[in-house]
Short mmCIF file of C-alpha atoms and ligand atoms in Angstrom, two decimals:
data_model
loop_
_atom_site.label_atom_id
_atom_site.label_comp_id
_atom_site.label_asym_id
_atom_site.label_seq_id
_atom_site.Cartn_x
_atom_site.Cartn_y
_atom_site.Cartn_z
CA MET A 1 0.06 -0.03 -0.05
CA PRO A 2 1.13 3.74 -0.49
CA LYS A 3 2.29 5.23 2.88
CA ASP A 4 1.74 8.73 3.15
CA SER A 5 0.92 9.71 -0.49
CA ALA A 6 -0.50 12.92 0.61
CA ILE A 7 2.32 13.80 2.89
CA SER A 8 5.02 12.68 0.41
CA CYS A 9 3.67 14.87 -2.39
CA ARG A 10 6.04 17.69 -3.23
CA SER A 11 5.18 21.12 -2.94
CA LEU A 12 3.43 22.52 -6.17
CA LEU A 13 6.31 24.99 -6.70
CA GLY A 14 9.20 22.47 -5.67
CA GLY A 15 10.66 21.55 -2.45
CA ALA A 16 8.82 22.75 0.34
CA PRO A 17 6.25 20.43 2.00
CA THR A 18 2.82 20.97 1.07
CA GLY A 19 0.73 24.08 2.49
CA SER A 20 3.72 26.54 1.75
CA THR A 21 3.58 27.15 -1.63
CA SER A 22 3.82 31.00 -1.64
CA ALA A 23 6.86 30.63 0.66
CA ALA A 24 8.40 28.16 -1.56
CA ALA A 25 8.22 30.45 -4.49
CA GLY A 26 9.27 33.19 -2.44
CA ILE A 27 6.37 35.36 -3.55
CA GLY A 28 4.08 35.48 -0.75
CA SER A 29 4.29 39.26 -0.65
CA ALA A 30 5.93 39.89 -3.75
CA SER A 31 5.27 43.05 -5.85
CA PRO A 32 4.09 42.31 -9.26
CA ALA A 33 7.61 42.85 -10.91
CA GLU A 34 8.98 40.38 -8.15
CA ALA A 35 6.33 38.09 -8.92
CA LEU A 36 7.08 38.34 -12.61
CA GLU A 37 10.73 37.60 -12.12
CA ALA A 38 10.47 34.69 -9.17
CA THR A 39 9.55 32.00 -11.75
CA SER A 40 11.84 32.90 -15.00
CA ALA A 41 15.23 31.72 -13.47
CA ILE A 42 17.15 29.54 -15.93
CA PRO A 43 19.68 26.99 -14.38
CA GLY A 44 22.89 26.63 -15.92
CA ARG A 45 23.86 23.31 -17.99
CA ARG A 46 26.63 21.40 -16.40
CA PRO A 47 29.76 20.86 -18.34
CA GLY A 48 29.00 18.27 -21.12
CA GLN A 49 24.99 18.74 -20.90
CA THR A 50 23.72 19.41 -23.94
CA THR A 51 19.87 19.75 -25.60
CA MET A 52 17.64 16.93 -26.16
CA VAL A 53 16.14 19.10 -29.04
CA ASN A 54 15.78 16.70 -32.48
CA VAL A 55 17.84 14.10 -30.59
CA PRO A 56 16.77 10.58 -32.33
CA PHE A 57 16.16 7.68 -30.58
CA ASP A 58 18.69 4.68 -30.88
CA ALA A 59 16.72 2.34 -33.05
CA HIS A 60 15.37 -0.60 -31.34
CA GLY A 61 14.46 -4.04 -33.01
CA THR A 62 11.71 -4.39 -30.40
CA VAL A 63 10.38 -1.98 -27.91
CA ARG A 64 10.25 -3.86 -24.60
CA VAL A 65 7.90 -1.80 -22.18
CA GLY A 66 7.59 -2.04 -18.33
CA VAL A 67 4.56 -0.60 -16.99
CA VAL A 68 4.37 1.09 -13.28
CA GLY A 69 0.93 1.58 -12.00
CA LEU A 70 -1.85 -0.63 -12.96
CA GLY A 71 -4.94 0.85 -11.65
CA ASN A 72 -7.92 2.29 -14.23
CA ARG A 73 -5.48 3.95 -16.52
CA GLY A 74 -2.23 1.51 -16.42
CA SER A 75 -4.20 -1.56 -16.76
CA GLY A 76 -6.29 0.12 -19.71
CA MET A 77 -3.30 1.09 -21.73
CA VAL A 78 -1.87 -2.52 -21.47
CA LYS A 79 -4.33 -3.48 -24.06
CA GLY A 80 -2.61 -1.00 -26.54
CA TRP A 81 0.76 -2.01 -25.76
CA ALA A 82 0.05 -5.55 -26.14
CA ALA A 83 -1.30 -4.76 -29.82
CA VAL A 84 1.16 -2.42 -31.14
CA PRO A 85 3.46 -4.16 -33.77
CA GLY A 86 7.18 -4.30 -32.44
CA ALA A 87 6.10 -3.58 -28.58
CA VAL A 88 6.20 -6.63 -26.14
CA VAL A 89 5.27 -5.85 -22.37
CA THR A 90 7.96 -7.44 -19.95
CA ALA A 91 7.40 -6.21 -16.87
CA VAL A 92 4.25 -4.85 -14.80
CA CYS A 93 4.55 -3.01 -11.67
CA ASP A 94 2.26 -2.24 -8.89
CA VAL A 95 2.38 -1.66 -5.27
CA ARG A 96 -0.69 -3.93 -5.19
CA ALA A 97 0.22 -7.57 -6.16
CA ASP A 98 -3.09 -8.48 -7.49
CA ARG A 99 -3.04 -5.43 -10.05
CA ALA A 100 0.14 -6.36 -11.40
CA LYS A 101 -1.15 -10.08 -11.61
CA GLY A 102 -4.34 -9.09 -13.14
CA ALA A 103 -2.42 -7.16 -15.77
CA ALA A 104 -0.01 -10.13 -16.71
CA ASP A 105 -3.17 -12.25 -16.83
CA GLN A 106 -4.48 -9.97 -19.34
CA LEU A 107 -1.41 -10.05 -21.41
CA VAL A 108 -1.38 -14.02 -21.39
CA VAL A 109 -5.26 -13.96 -22.54
CA ARG A 110 -4.25 -11.69 -25.49
CA GLY A 111 -1.73 -14.35 -26.39
CA ARG A 112 1.40 -12.39 -25.43
CA PRO A 113 4.11 -13.73 -23.23
CA ARG A 114 3.71 -13.44 -19.65
CA PRO A 115 5.49 -10.36 -18.04
CA ALA A 116 7.53 -9.94 -14.89
CA GLU A 117 5.36 -9.16 -11.88
CA VAL A 118 7.29 -6.70 -9.86
CA THR A 119 5.35 -5.86 -6.66
CA GLY A 120 6.05 -4.35 -3.18
CA SER A 121 6.44 -1.32 -1.22
CA THR A 122 6.27 2.20 -2.60
CA ASP A 123 10.05 2.25 -3.94
CA VAL A 124 9.20 -1.08 -5.90
CA PHE A 125 9.36 1.26 -9.34
CA THR A 126 13.31 1.03 -8.60
CA ARG A 127 13.26 -2.58 -9.32
CA LEU A 128 11.30 -2.34 -12.62
CA VAL A 129 13.20 0.70 -14.07
CA THR A 130 16.75 -1.14 -13.65
CA ARG A 131 15.75 -4.30 -15.32
CA ASP A 132 17.79 -5.08 -18.35
CA ASP A 133 14.63 -6.17 -20.17
CA VAL A 134 13.04 -2.84 -20.28
CA ASP A 135 13.80 0.04 -22.84
CA LEU A 136 10.46 2.12 -22.20
CA VAL A 137 9.16 2.74 -18.74
CA TYR A 138 5.32 3.84 -18.93
CA ILE A 139 4.14 5.35 -15.67
CA ALA A 140 0.61 5.56 -14.81
CA THR A 141 0.58 6.10 -10.92
CA PRO A 142 -0.70 9.03 -8.88
CA TRP A 143 0.44 12.36 -9.59
CA GLU A 144 2.64 12.74 -6.43
CA PHE A 145 5.02 9.78 -7.72
CA HIS A 146 5.54 10.92 -11.31
CA TYR A 147 8.62 13.27 -10.90
CA GLU A 148 10.84 10.69 -8.75
CA GLN A 149 9.59 7.87 -10.79
CA GLY A 150 10.38 9.65 -14.18
CA LYS A 151 13.30 10.75 -12.93
CA ALA A 152 14.59 7.30 -11.96
CA ALA A 153 13.94 5.79 -15.06
CA LEU A 154 15.91 8.14 -17.10
CA LEU A 155 18.97 7.78 -14.44
CA ALA A 156 18.57 4.02 -15.05
CA GLY A 157 18.93 4.42 -18.84
CA LYS A 158 15.29 4.09 -20.02
CA HIS A 159 13.43 6.26 -22.13
CA VAL A 160 10.10 7.29 -20.11
CA MET A 161 6.64 8.06 -21.01
CA VAL A 162 4.82 9.60 -18.11
CA GLU A 163 1.05 10.47 -17.51
CA LEU A 164 0.39 14.10 -16.79
CA PRO A 165 1.53 16.00 -15.13
CA VAL A 166 5.22 14.85 -15.45
CA ALA A 167 5.85 16.81 -12.40
CA THR A 168 3.88 19.35 -10.18
CA GLY A 169 6.86 21.73 -9.31
CA LEU A 170 9.02 24.04 -11.35
CA LYS A 171 12.06 22.97 -9.59
CA GLU A 172 10.99 19.17 -10.19
CA LEU A 173 10.51 20.23 -14.09
CA TRP A 174 13.79 21.77 -14.54
CA ASP A 175 15.15 18.64 -13.07
CA LEU A 176 13.42 16.37 -15.29
CA VAL A 177 14.99 18.71 -18.39
CA ASP A 178 18.50 18.57 -17.10
CA THR A 179 18.34 14.90 -16.31
CA SER A 180 17.02 14.02 -19.60
CA GLU A 181 19.78 16.10 -21.20
CA ARG A 182 22.63 14.48 -19.01
CA THR A 183 21.42 11.07 -19.48
CA ARG A 184 20.50 11.56 -23.31
CA ARG A 185 17.17 9.76 -22.70
CA HIS A 186 13.85 11.11 -23.63
CA LEU A 187 11.00 11.66 -21.21
CA MET A 188 7.94 12.49 -22.97
CA PRO A 189 3.90 12.72 -21.63
CA ALA A 190 1.54 10.49 -22.28
CA GLU A 191 -0.43 13.02 -23.97
CA ASN A 192 -3.00 11.25 -25.89
CA CYS A 193 -5.09 14.20 -26.62
CA SER A 194 -2.38 15.75 -28.79
CA TYR A 195 -3.07 12.67 -31.22
CA GLY A 196 -6.80 13.17 -31.16
CA ARG A 197 -8.01 13.01 -34.81
CA ASN A 198 -9.72 16.49 -34.62
CA GLU A 199 -6.66 17.90 -32.59
CA LEU A 200 -4.27 16.60 -35.57
CA ALA A 201 -6.51 18.10 -38.34
CA MET A 202 -6.72 21.30 -36.64
CA LEU A 203 -2.83 21.37 -36.32
CA ARG A 204 -2.63 20.45 -40.18
CA MET A 205 -4.89 23.24 -40.75
CA ALA A 206 -2.84 25.92 -38.81
CA HIS A 207 0.14 24.87 -40.63
CA ASP A 208 -1.51 25.11 -44.14
CA GLY A 209 -2.38 28.66 -43.09
CA LEU A 210 -6.36 28.31 -43.34
CA PHE A 211 -6.54 30.44 -40.04
CA GLY A 212 -4.19 33.14 -41.34
CA ASP A 213 -2.09 34.32 -38.28
CA VAL A 214 -3.22 32.33 -35.41
CA THR A 215 -3.73 35.00 -32.86
CA ASN A 216 -5.73 32.74 -29.99
CA GLY A 217 -6.23 29.54 -28.88
CA HIS A 218 -8.63 27.99 -25.97
CA GLY A 219 -8.09 24.44 -24.41
CA GLY A 220 -8.46 22.77 -21.08
CA TYR A 221 -9.83 19.77 -19.10
CA LEU A 222 -13.52 20.25 -18.11
CA HIS A 223 -14.65 17.02 -16.82
CA ASP A 224 -17.43 16.51 -13.82
CA LEU A 225 -15.39 14.10 -12.04
CA ARG A 226 -17.31 14.79 -8.58
CA PRO A 227 -18.92 10.99 -8.26
CA LEU A 228 -15.34 9.42 -9.18
CA LEU A 229 -13.61 11.70 -6.73
CA PHE A 230 -16.01 10.77 -4.05
CA SER A 231 -15.96 6.75 -5.02
CA ASP A 232 -14.09 4.72 -2.60
CA THR A 233 -13.27 2.34 -5.36
CA TYR A 234 -12.03 4.31 -8.34
CA TYR A 235 -9.13 6.42 -7.48
CA THR A 236 -6.99 4.31 -5.25
CA ASP A 237 -6.50 6.02 -1.60
CA SER A 238 -8.77 9.05 -2.92
CA TRP A 239 -5.24 10.46 -4.30
CA ARG A 240 -7.04 12.59 -6.80
CA ARG A 241 -9.49 13.94 -4.36
CA LEU A 242 -6.59 14.93 -2.02
CA TRP A 243 -4.96 17.15 -4.57
CA HIS A 244 -7.83 19.49 -4.00
CA THR A 245 -7.05 19.68 -0.35
CA ARG A 246 -3.53 21.31 -1.06
CA SER A 247 -3.55 24.48 -3.03
CA THR A 248 -5.12 26.48 -5.70
CA ALA A 249 -4.06 25.34 -9.18
CA GLY A 250 -4.84 24.46 -12.85
CA LEU A 251 -4.17 20.80 -11.79
CA TYR A 252 -4.59 19.53 -15.05
CA ALA A 253 -5.14 21.84 -18.12
CA MET A 254 -2.74 19.97 -20.49
CA HIS A 255 -4.95 17.62 -22.43
CA GLY A 256 -6.64 20.91 -23.88
CA LEU A 257 -3.37 23.20 -23.85
CA ALA A 258 -1.12 20.79 -25.36
CA PRO A 259 -2.73 20.72 -28.88
CA ILE A 260 -3.24 24.50 -28.81
CA ALA A 261 0.59 24.78 -28.14
CA ALA A 262 1.09 22.35 -30.93
CA ALA A 263 -0.86 24.51 -33.53
CA MET A 264 1.11 27.58 -32.23
CA ASP A 265 4.50 25.97 -32.62
CA ILE A 266 5.37 26.35 -29.17
CA ASN A 267 8.90 25.17 -28.48
CA ARG A 268 9.44 25.15 -32.34
CA GLY A 269 9.03 28.77 -33.10
CA ASP A 270 7.06 30.58 -30.42
CA ARG A 271 7.22 29.75 -26.63
CA MET A 272 5.18 30.69 -23.75
CA THR A 273 6.43 33.90 -22.05
CA LYS A 274 3.75 34.76 -19.17
CA LEU A 275 1.22 33.66 -17.17
CA ARG A 276 -1.60 35.14 -15.30
CA ALA A 277 -4.44 33.01 -13.33
CA THR A 278 -7.71 33.64 -11.79
CA ALA A 279 -9.71 30.96 -9.80
CA THR A 280 -13.31 30.97 -8.50
CA GLU A 281 -14.24 29.97 -5.04
CA PRO A 282 -13.74 26.25 -4.18
CA LYS A 283 -17.29 25.35 -3.81
CA GLY A 284 -18.37 22.22 -6.23
CA LEU A 285 -16.83 19.53 -3.94
CA ALA A 286 -18.14 20.71 -0.74
CA ASP A 287 -21.36 21.04 -2.23
CA TYR A 288 -21.60 17.61 -4.00
CA ARG A 289 -20.37 16.11 -0.60
CA ALA A 290 -23.04 17.85 1.29
CA ARG A 291 -25.56 16.57 -0.98
CA PHE A 292 -24.51 12.79 -1.72
CA VAL A 293 -21.84 11.92 0.78
CA ASP A 294 -22.68 10.06 3.98
CA ARG A 295 -21.50 12.04 7.18
CA SER A 296 -19.20 9.02 8.29
CA HIS A 297 -17.33 9.26 5.01
CA PRO A 298 -13.56 10.26 5.37
CA SER A 299 -13.69 13.23 3.10
CA TRP A 300 -15.56 15.13 5.71
CA LYS A 301 -12.38 15.71 7.40
CA GLU A 302 -11.13 17.10 4.31
CA THR A 303 -11.42 20.98 3.39
CA TYR A 304 -11.22 21.79 -0.60
CA VAL A 305 -9.15 24.89 -1.35
CA SER A 306 -8.46 24.59 -4.94
CA GLY A 307 -10.65 26.83 -7.02
CA ASP A 308 -13.42 25.25 -9.03
CA LEU A 309 -12.80 26.78 -12.43
CA VAL A 310 -8.85 27.89 -12.93
CA THR A 311 -8.24 30.07 -15.78
CA CYS A 312 -4.63 30.68 -17.04
CA LEU A 313 -3.97 33.38 -19.42
CA ILE A 314 -0.57 32.61 -21.01
CA ASP A 315 1.08 35.17 -23.62
CA THR A 316 3.51 33.77 -26.15
CA ALA A 317 6.58 35.46 -27.88
CA GLN A 318 4.69 35.97 -31.00
CA GLY A 319 2.08 38.02 -29.37
CA ARG A 320 -0.54 35.16 -29.19
CA ILE A 321 -2.69 34.53 -26.15
CA ILE A 322 -3.66 30.95 -24.98
CA ARG A 323 -6.39 30.48 -22.05
CA ALA A 324 -6.07 27.34 -20.41
CA GLU A 325 -9.00 26.10 -18.08
CA HIS A 326 -9.25 23.37 -15.43
CA ASP A 327 -12.65 22.49 -13.86
CA VAL A 328 -13.22 18.95 -12.43
CA SER A 329 -15.84 19.79 -9.74
CA SER A 330 -18.52 21.49 -11.58
CA PRO A 331 -21.71 19.70 -13.09
CA ARG A 332 -21.37 20.04 -17.00
CA PRO A 333 -20.64 17.82 -20.13
CA TYR A 334 -16.89 17.04 -20.58
CA SER A 335 -14.88 19.15 -23.17
CA ARG A 336 -11.33 20.13 -23.81
CA ILE A 337 -12.67 23.03 -25.59
CA ASN A 338 -10.29 22.93 -28.31
CA THR A 339 -10.63 26.12 -30.12
CA LEU A 340 -8.09 27.96 -32.47
CA ALA A 341 -8.37 31.28 -33.91
CA GLY A 342 -6.58 33.61 -36.34
CA THR A 343 -6.78 36.46 -38.82
CA ARG A 344 -8.60 34.24 -41.28
CA GLY A 345 -11.10 32.15 -39.40
CA ILE A 346 -11.93 30.20 -36.48
CA PHE A 347 -12.47 26.36 -35.30
CA GLU A 348 -14.23 25.45 -32.37
CA ASP A 349 -14.45 21.89 -31.03
CA TYR A 350 -17.10 20.56 -28.46
CA ALA A 351 -19.79 22.62 -30.28
CA GLY A 352 -23.34 21.38 -30.46
CA VAL A 353 -25.40 19.16 -28.26
CA THR A 354 -24.47 16.08 -28.80
CA SER A 355 -21.42 14.12 -26.95
CA GLY A 356 -18.50 15.98 -27.79
CA GLY A 357 -20.07 17.84 -30.92
CA ALA A 358 -18.57 17.23 -34.26
CA GLY A 359 -16.81 20.97 -34.13
CA ARG A 360 -17.63 23.66 -36.31
CA VAL A 361 -15.77 26.38 -38.61
CA TYR A 362 -15.90 29.64 -39.91
CA LEU A 363 -13.05 30.42 -42.46
CA GLU A 364 -12.28 33.26 -45.09
CA PRO A 365 -12.62 33.59 -47.73
CA ASP A 366 -15.25 30.26 -48.26
CA HIS A 367 -17.61 31.17 -45.48
CA GLY A 368 -19.39 34.51 -44.89
CA GLY A 369 -22.76 35.68 -43.35
CA HIS A 370 -21.73 35.13 -39.71
CA THR A 371 -23.00 31.42 -40.03
CA TRP A 372 -20.85 28.37 -38.65
CA ARG A 373 -20.17 25.50 -40.86
CA GLU A 374 -19.42 22.01 -40.45
CA PHE A 375 -16.15 20.95 -39.31
CA ALA A 376 -16.61 17.37 -40.88
CA SER A 377 -15.30 17.85 -44.47
CA TYR A 378 -12.26 19.91 -43.14
CA ARG A 379 -11.53 16.80 -41.10
CA ALA A 380 -11.53 14.53 -43.87
CA GLU A 381 -9.26 16.82 -46.01
CA PHE A 382 -6.67 17.28 -43.13
CA ASP A 383 -6.98 14.03 -41.86
CA HIS A 384 -3.33 13.27 -40.40
CA TRP A 385 -1.56 10.33 -42.02
CA LEU A 386 -1.38 8.44 -38.61
CA TRP A 387 -5.33 8.32 -38.36
CA LYS A 388 -5.46 7.24 -42.34
CA LYS A 389 -2.79 4.65 -41.62
CA ILE A 390 -3.84 3.16 -38.16
CA GLY A 391 -7.23 4.79 -37.41
CA ASP A 392 -9.38 1.14 -37.65
CA ASP A 393 -6.48 -0.29 -35.32
CA ALA A 394 -6.82 2.42 -32.83
CA ALA A 395 -10.59 2.30 -32.68
CA ASN A 396 -10.06 -1.40 -31.95
CA ASN A 397 -7.07 -1.56 -29.53
CA GLY A 398 -7.60 1.94 -27.68
CA GLY A 399 -9.37 3.99 -25.41
CA HIS A 400 -10.58 7.75 -25.70
CA GLY A 401 -11.68 7.23 -29.41
CA GLY A 402 -8.36 5.45 -30.57
CA MET A 403 -5.95 8.17 -29.59
CA ASP A 404 -4.29 6.27 -26.89
CA TYR A 405 -3.35 3.69 -29.29
CA VAL A 406 -2.14 6.28 -31.92
CA LEU A 407 0.19 7.62 -28.96
CA GLN A 408 1.52 4.18 -28.24
CA TRP A 409 1.76 3.11 -32.15
CA ARG A 410 3.65 6.43 -33.06
CA THR A 411 5.86 6.33 -29.74
CA VAL A 412 7.02 2.37 -30.25
CA GLN A 413 7.55 3.29 -34.09
CA LEU A 414 9.87 6.01 -33.58
CA MET A 415 11.83 4.16 -31.08
CA ARG A 416 11.92 0.87 -33.58
CA SER A 417 12.85 3.25 -36.43
CA GLY A 418 15.10 5.60 -34.89
CA GLY A 419 13.08 8.72 -35.18
CA VAL A 420 12.78 11.96 -33.15
CA PRO A 421 10.16 12.24 -30.77
CA ASP A 422 6.94 14.24 -31.71
CA ILE A 423 6.88 15.13 -27.98
CA ASP A 424 9.90 15.81 -26.07
CA VAL A 425 11.11 16.80 -22.44
CA TYR A 426 10.64 20.54 -23.20
CA ASP A 427 7.06 20.06 -24.38
CA SER A 428 6.69 17.74 -21.06
CA ALA A 429 8.00 20.75 -18.91
CA ALA A 430 5.97 23.51 -20.79
CA TRP A 431 2.59 21.84 -20.70
CA CYS A 432 2.98 21.10 -17.06
CA ALA A 433 4.38 24.35 -16.03
CA PRO A 434 0.92 26.14 -15.68
CA ILE A 435 0.43 24.06 -12.25
CA PRO A 436 3.10 25.74 -10.24
CA LEU A 437 2.92 29.15 -12.34
CA SER A 438 -0.92 29.17 -11.46
CA VAL A 439 -0.15 28.96 -7.88
CA ALA A 440 2.58 31.68 -8.20
CA SER A 441 0.33 34.09 -9.84
CA LEU A 442 -2.84 33.55 -7.59
CA THR A 443 -0.62 34.11 -4.65
CA ALA A 444 0.58 37.22 -6.14
CA GLY A 445 -3.08 38.35 -6.40
CA GLY A 446 -3.45 37.16 -9.89
CA SER A 447 0.10 39.10 -11.37
CA PRO A 448 1.67 37.86 -14.43
CA VAL A 449 4.62 35.48 -13.72
CA ALA A 450 7.09 34.53 -16.31
CA PHE A 451 7.12 31.42 -18.04
CA PRO A 452 10.55 29.84 -17.69
CA ASP A 453 12.09 29.08 -21.13
CA PHE A 454 12.95 25.25 -20.77
CA THR A 455 14.82 24.82 -24.15
CA ARG A 456 17.16 27.53 -23.13
CA GLY A 457 16.60 29.40 -26.28
CA ALA A 458 16.07 26.68 -28.73
CA TRP A 459 12.57 27.27 -29.19
CA ALA A 460 12.98 29.94 -31.82
CA LYS A 461 14.21 27.21 -34.39
CA LEU A 462 11.07 25.77 -36.57
CA ARG A 463 11.02 21.91 -36.27
CA THR A 464 8.98 19.10 -36.96
CA GLY A 465 6.63 17.80 -34.23
CA LEU A 466 3.27 16.18 -34.02
CA ASP A 467 2.66 17.45 -37.86
CA SER A 468 4.56 14.86 -39.10
CA ARG A 469 4.92 13.34 -42.42
CA ALA A 470 4.74 9.62 -43.21
CA SER A 471 7.58 9.88 -45.73
CA GLU A 472 9.91 11.30 -42.72
CA MET A 473 9.67 8.21 -40.75
CA PRO A 474 12.69 6.35 -41.06
CA PRO A 475 12.04 2.54 -41.91
CA VAL A 476 11.28 0.28 -38.99
CA ALA A 477 14.59 -2.17 -38.42
N1 NAD B 1 -4.22 10.17 -20.46
C1 NAD B 1 -5.57 10.01 -20.20
O1 NAD B 1 -6.30 9.97 -20.58
C2 NAD B 1 -5.59 9.49 -18.80
C3 NAD B 1 -6.81 8.84 -18.25
C4 NAD B 1 -6.84 8.39 -16.88
C5 NAD B 1 -5.66 8.65 -16.10
N2 NAD B 1 -4.60 9.36 -16.20
C6 NAD B 1 -3.50 9.30 -15.50
O2 NAD B 1 -2.82 8.01 -14.96
C7 NAD B 1 -2.44 8.09 -13.95
C8 NAD B 1 -3.35 7.07 -12.98
O3 NAD B 1 -4.38 7.39 -12.90
P1 NAD B 1 -5.61 6.26 -12.76
O4 NAD B 1 -6.92 6.68 -12.67
O5 NAD B 1 -5.04 4.80 -13.06
O6 NAD B 1 -5.33 5.99 -10.83
P2 NAD B 1 -5.55 4.85 -10.10
O7 NAD B 1 -5.67 5.23 -8.71
O8 NAD B 1 -6.84 3.74 -10.63
O9 NAD B 1 -4.38 3.68 -10.15
C9 NAD B 1 -3.11 4.11 -9.74
C10 NAD B 1 -2.11 2.82 -9.46
O10 NAD B 1 -0.86 3.15 -8.95
C11 NAD B 1 -0.54 2.15 -8.33
N3 NAD B 1 0.57 2.90 -7.45
C12 NAD B 1 0.46 3.83 -6.32
N4 NAD B 1 1.87 4.18 -6.02
C13 NAD B 1 2.69 3.31 -6.61
C14 NAD B 1 4.24 3.16 -6.52
N5 NAD B 1 4.66 4.12 -5.81
N6 NAD B 1 4.45 2.32 -7.35
C15 NAD B 1 3.81 1.43 -8.14
N7 NAD B 1 2.57 1.57 -8.07
C16 NAD B 1 1.83 2.47 -7.39
C17 NAD B 1 -1.98 2.13 -7.49
O11 NAD B 1 -1.72 0.80 -6.46
C18 NAD B 1 -2.82 2.11 -8.31
O12 NAD B 1 -2.89 0.76 -8.71
C19 NAD B 1 -2.82 9.58 -13.40
O13 NAD B 1 -1.52 10.31 -13.55
C20 NAD B 1 -3.79 10.05 -14.23
O14 NAD B 1 -4.03 11.37 -14.34
C21 NAD B 1 -4.51 9.57 -17.62
#
């Protein structure tokens, strides 16, 4: 069983224990100018440490995957790892032995070799990451463990894919960047939504100039998780609800932020420079508990402090604005928002009353009269090659409409062929930085705080990312 998972969690700004976030940042009583400076420091590189930008994987004949964390997400992703050509799951790890056994059984049922079961106390992942038969470590544990497990995998010489957030403090994000640069191993987030079919079509349309100059985008994670947060059987040890007792932060906006960042070429020609945050009062969880949760439930000892709707406004070096939102404690249908706009038009996802909605566009010169048009024909025209190639397999083997499988397939094939990852440690850090930066901004009364340049200057160069071409992928060995 994980011990003291709440207590062992790092501060949202790095270093200090939970509850002292403003002190940790040194911004508790800061002036707006000081608040802006407090988060901008760029640590120096050690001698010999160089960038991971454009660094290809070493080619692997077969990619041997080790999975850490076999709860809802980890066990669900095992199906995709088992189906991807060229991947084999060699080890599965969870502090709960029954979950590791369940994952191993699942692989055998799928006709795959039985993996090693690695189980034990909270540091059991160290036994998985140091195994000789693992090339890629996939981490799907609660957020508070991601940083130390991701770092341990890098130090053990493994590439690592970590569920978001890869870390929640600035110090930890910088440490992951530095550790990746020193070990020459890639750390990437399991950012499945970046491989969403609509998101990739939107990205290709942006690069083809359909929106003109892109000026603004809006993404987020708006998901009514209240029943799951108070369930005693869903999140292990209620880890996710406990994050709402610690600090007001934009805890998990990345699934909506990342596709907008990709469409704006963040870290590939543009970069995020400043962030200011607002938060509504934390009312949703307490209101839900009062109406639906028995008085004897342990949650009645908790106080929820994270605002229901946390909004980050992010400036970019090219003068764009991104709005990134997080709300998991209010009643509403699911949305990642996924809206992009520019001088020639706009795309809005999640529009319409049907589940998800099919998306709508308004693009000059084709459209006029202030009337939205269907996105469907644009999605067909700008469908990404990955979806054309493996869309059917994705639907059969992966959750979230298939984008989980596309993420897994692409990562494995890039590792097999010795390609450059579509998403790297710099993207990981930039997409997660709004967590500590929103804390810093809110602590400073909503003042803007500086967005660190995790690339240390490499952001200005255009380079390929998620908008890849099939022809650019080296042949698989
Ligand atoms: N990308 C997505 O679409 C998506 C969807 C759902 C969840 N997630 C992410 O997946 C992660 C896990 O979420 P979940 O819903 O599966 O949670 P969960 O509580 O169902 O599972 C967590 C698992 O981690 C295990 N664990 C805890 N500490 C461990 C340790 N030190 N070593 C090994 N195992 C340990 C637990 O025993 C449990 O089985 C989270 O980061 C979450 O945000 C991502």
